[in-house]
Coordinates of C-alpha atoms in Angstrom, one line a residue:
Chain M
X1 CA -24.0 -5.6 -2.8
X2 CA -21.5 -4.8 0.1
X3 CA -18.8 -1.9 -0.3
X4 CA -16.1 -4.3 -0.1
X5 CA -16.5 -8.4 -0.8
X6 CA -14.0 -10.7 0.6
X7 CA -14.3 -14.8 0.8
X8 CA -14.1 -15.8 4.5
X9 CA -12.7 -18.6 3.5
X10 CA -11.8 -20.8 5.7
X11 CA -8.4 -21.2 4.1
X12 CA -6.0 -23.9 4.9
X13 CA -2.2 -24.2 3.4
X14 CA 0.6 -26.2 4.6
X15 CA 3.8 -24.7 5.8
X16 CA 5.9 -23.1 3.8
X17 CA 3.3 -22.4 0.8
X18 CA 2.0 -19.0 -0.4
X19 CA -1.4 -17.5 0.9
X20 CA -3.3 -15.5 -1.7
X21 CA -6.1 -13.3 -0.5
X22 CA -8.0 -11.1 -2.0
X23 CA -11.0 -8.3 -1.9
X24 CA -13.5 -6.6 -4.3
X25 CA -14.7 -3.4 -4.6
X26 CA -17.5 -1.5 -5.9
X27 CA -16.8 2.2 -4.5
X28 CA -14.2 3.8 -7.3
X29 CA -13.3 6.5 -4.8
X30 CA -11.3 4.4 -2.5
X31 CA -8.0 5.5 -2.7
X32 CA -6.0 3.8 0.6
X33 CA -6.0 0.1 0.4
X34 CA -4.6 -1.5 3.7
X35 CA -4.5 -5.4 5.0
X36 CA -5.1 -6.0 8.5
X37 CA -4.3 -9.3 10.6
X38 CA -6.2 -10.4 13.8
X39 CA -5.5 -12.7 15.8
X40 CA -8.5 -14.7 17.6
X41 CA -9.5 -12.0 20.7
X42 CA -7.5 -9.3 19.5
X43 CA -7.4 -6.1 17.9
X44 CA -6.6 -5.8 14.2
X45 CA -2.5 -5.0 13.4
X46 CA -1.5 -3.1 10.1
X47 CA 0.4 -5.0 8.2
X48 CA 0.4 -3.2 4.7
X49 CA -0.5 0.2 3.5
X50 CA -1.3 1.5 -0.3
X51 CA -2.1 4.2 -2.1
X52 CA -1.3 3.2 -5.6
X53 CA -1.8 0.9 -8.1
X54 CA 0.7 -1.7 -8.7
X55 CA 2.9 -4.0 -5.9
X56 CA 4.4 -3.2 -2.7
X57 CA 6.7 -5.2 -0.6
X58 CA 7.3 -5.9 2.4
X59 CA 10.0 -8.7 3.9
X60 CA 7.3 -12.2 2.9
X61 CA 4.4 -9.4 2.4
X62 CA 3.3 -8.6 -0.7
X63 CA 0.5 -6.1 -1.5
X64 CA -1.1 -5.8 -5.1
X65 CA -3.7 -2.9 -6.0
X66 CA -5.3 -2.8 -9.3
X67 CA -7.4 0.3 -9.4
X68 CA -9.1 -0.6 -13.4
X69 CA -10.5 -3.5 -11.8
X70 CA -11.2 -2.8 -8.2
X71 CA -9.5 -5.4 -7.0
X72 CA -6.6 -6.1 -4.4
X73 CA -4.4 -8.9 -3.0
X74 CA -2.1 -9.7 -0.6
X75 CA 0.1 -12.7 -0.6
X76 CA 2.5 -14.4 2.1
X77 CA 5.7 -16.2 0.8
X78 CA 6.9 -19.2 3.1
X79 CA 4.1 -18.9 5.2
X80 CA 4.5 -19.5 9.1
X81 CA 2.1 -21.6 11.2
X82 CA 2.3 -18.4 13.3
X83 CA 0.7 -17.0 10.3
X84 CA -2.8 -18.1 11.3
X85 CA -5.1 -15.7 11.9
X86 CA -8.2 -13.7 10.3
X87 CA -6.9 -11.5 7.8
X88 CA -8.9 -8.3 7.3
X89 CA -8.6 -5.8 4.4
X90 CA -9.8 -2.1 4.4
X91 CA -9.8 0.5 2.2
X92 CA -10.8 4.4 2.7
X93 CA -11.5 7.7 0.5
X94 CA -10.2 10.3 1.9
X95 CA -12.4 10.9 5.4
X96 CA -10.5 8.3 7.3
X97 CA -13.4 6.1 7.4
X98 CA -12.5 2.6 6.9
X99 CA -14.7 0.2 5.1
X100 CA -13.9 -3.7 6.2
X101 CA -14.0 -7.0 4.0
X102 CA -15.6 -9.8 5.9
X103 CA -12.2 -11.4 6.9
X104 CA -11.0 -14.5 5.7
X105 CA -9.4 -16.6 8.3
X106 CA -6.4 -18.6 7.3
X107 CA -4.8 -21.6 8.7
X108 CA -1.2 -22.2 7.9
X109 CA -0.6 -26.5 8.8
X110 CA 2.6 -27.6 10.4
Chain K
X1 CA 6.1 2.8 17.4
X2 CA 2.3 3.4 16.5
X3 CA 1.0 1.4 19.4
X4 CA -2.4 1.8 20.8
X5 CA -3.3 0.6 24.5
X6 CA -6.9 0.1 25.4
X7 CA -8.2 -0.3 29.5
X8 CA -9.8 -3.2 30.2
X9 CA -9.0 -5.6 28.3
X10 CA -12.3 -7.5 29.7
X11 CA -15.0 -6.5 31.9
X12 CA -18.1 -8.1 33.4
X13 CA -21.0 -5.9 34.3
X14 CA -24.5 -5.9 35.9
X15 CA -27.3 -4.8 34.0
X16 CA -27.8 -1.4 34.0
X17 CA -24.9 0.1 34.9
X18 CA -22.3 1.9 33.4
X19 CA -18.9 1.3 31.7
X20 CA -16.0 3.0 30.8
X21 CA -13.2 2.5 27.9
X22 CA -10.3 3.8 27.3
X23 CA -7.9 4.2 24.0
X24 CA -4.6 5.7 24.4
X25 CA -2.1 6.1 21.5
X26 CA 1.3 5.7 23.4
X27 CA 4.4 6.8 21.7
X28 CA 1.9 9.3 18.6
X29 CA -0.7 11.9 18.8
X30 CA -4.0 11.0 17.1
X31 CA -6.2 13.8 16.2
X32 CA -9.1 11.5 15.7
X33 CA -9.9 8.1 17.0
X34 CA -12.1 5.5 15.6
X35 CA -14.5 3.3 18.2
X36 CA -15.5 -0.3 16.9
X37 CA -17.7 -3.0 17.8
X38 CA -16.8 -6.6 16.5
X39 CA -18.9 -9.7 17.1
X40 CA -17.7 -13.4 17.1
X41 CA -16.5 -14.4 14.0
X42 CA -17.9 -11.1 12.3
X43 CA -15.9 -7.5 10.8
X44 CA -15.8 -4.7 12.5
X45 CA -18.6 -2.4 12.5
X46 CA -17.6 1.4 12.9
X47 CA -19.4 2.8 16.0
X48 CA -18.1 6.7 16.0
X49 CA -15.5 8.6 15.1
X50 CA -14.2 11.3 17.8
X51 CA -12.3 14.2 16.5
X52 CA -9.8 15.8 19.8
X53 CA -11.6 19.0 21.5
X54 CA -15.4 18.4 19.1
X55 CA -17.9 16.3 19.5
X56 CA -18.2 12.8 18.3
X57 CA -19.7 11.5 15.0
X58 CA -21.9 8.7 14.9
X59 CA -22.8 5.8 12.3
X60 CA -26.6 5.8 11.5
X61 CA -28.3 3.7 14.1
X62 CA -25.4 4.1 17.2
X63 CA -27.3 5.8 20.1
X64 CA -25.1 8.3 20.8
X65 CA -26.6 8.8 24.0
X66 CA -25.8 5.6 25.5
X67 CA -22.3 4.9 23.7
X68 CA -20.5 8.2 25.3
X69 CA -17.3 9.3 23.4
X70 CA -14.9 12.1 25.1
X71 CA -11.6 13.0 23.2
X72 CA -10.2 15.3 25.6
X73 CA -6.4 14.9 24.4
X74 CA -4.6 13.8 21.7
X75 CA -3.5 10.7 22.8
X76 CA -6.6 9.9 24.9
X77 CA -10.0 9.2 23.8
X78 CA -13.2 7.5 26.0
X79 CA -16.5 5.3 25.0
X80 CA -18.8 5.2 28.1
X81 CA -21.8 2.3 27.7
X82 CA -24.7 4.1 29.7
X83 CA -27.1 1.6 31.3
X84 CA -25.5 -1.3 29.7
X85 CA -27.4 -4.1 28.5
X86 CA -26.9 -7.8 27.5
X87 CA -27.4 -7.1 24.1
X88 CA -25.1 -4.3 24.7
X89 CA -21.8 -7.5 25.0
X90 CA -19.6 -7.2 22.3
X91 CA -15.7 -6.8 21.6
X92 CA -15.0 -2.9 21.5
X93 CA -12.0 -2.2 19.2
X94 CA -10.7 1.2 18.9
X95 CA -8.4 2.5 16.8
X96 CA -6.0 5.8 16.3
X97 CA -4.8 7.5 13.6
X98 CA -1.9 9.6 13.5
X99 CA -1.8 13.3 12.6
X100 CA -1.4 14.0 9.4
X101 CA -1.4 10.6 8.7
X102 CA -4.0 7.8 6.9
X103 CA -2.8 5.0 8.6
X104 CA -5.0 3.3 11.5
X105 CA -3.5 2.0 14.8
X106 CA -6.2 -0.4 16.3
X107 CA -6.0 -1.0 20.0
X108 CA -6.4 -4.7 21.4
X109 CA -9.9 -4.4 22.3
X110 CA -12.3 -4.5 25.6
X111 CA -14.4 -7.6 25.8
X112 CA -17.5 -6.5 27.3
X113 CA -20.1 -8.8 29.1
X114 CA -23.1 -7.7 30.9
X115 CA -24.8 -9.9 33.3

């Protein structure tokens, strides 16, 4: 079983819906839960960072962590064709070392 | 802020020779620097971790004699492919983060191809 279990998808929405993604976890020491979003042939840009349980917010961005079941999501409101890209989330104990879901790449339709 | 530059963005090698990367964290100091390797349609697979002014650490199975890591600043840290191989192409991701912070900075990666 891998530290961290993510669909690949492929996931494909139309413009102006919400994405949903989520991860899995096994490892109950993670404690920093970030999503990452790549772009095809580049590197990896932080888009949301958490430490807690519960939701965070940021402008369409939101992040949800639920600790009890190992679980977290991130969702995109009135999602952007410009929003297409491979979607990465990450989590770490407390050594800095980041463990990766595979990525699920999302296509956002005109 | 929090932006991470990496030199070359692509370079094409011979066989056998050697390559240099660079990661530079631009506007923050990073006391320790991540190096990754991603291939096609794949995650990212941590390489090493380099902590400023001591030596790197490696993941199991990264030879750490021919993937070279120098940290000599805090804004500046080096991966060196020794006698690089074809099966040593890959996209090399690197990543910073910032003192006395969790967060991660990646650069935009070095697209490595050896003829």
């Amino acid at each position: 079983q891998k530290e961290v279990e993510q669909d690949p998808g492929p996931l494909s929405v139309p413009e102006g819906a919400i994405v949903s993604l989520n991860c899995t976890y096994s490892n109950s020491a993670f404690q920093y839960f970030m999503w990452y979003r790549q772009y095809s042939r580049k590197g990896p840009e932080l888009l949301m960072y958490t430490y807690s349980s519960g939701n965070k917010e940021d402008g369409r961005f939101t992040a949800q962590v639920d600790k009890s079941s190992k679980y977290i999501s991130l969702f995109i409101r009135d999602s952007q064709p410009s929003d297409s890209a491979t979607y990465l989330c990450a989590m770490s104990v407390n050594d800095y070392k980041l463990s990766f879901g595979a990525g699920t790449t999302v296509t956002v339709r005109a | 802020g929090a932006v991470v530059s990496q030199h070359p963005s692509w370079v094409i090698c011979k066989s056998g020779t050697s390559v240099k990367i660079e990661c530079r964290s631009l506007d923050f100091q990073a006391t320790t620097m991540f190096w990754y390797r991603q291939f096609p349609k794949q995650s990212l697979m941590l390489m090493a971790t380099s902590n400023e002014g001591s030596k790197a650490t490696y993941e199991q199975g990264v030879e750490k004699d021919k993937f070279l890591i120098n940290h000599a600043s805090l804004t500046l840290s080096t991966l060196t492919v020794t006698s690089a191989h074809p099966e040593d192409s890959s996209f090399y991701i690197c990543s910073a983060r910032r003192t006395g912070r969790n967060e991660q900075y990646f650069g935009p990666g070095t697209r490595l191809t050896v003829t």
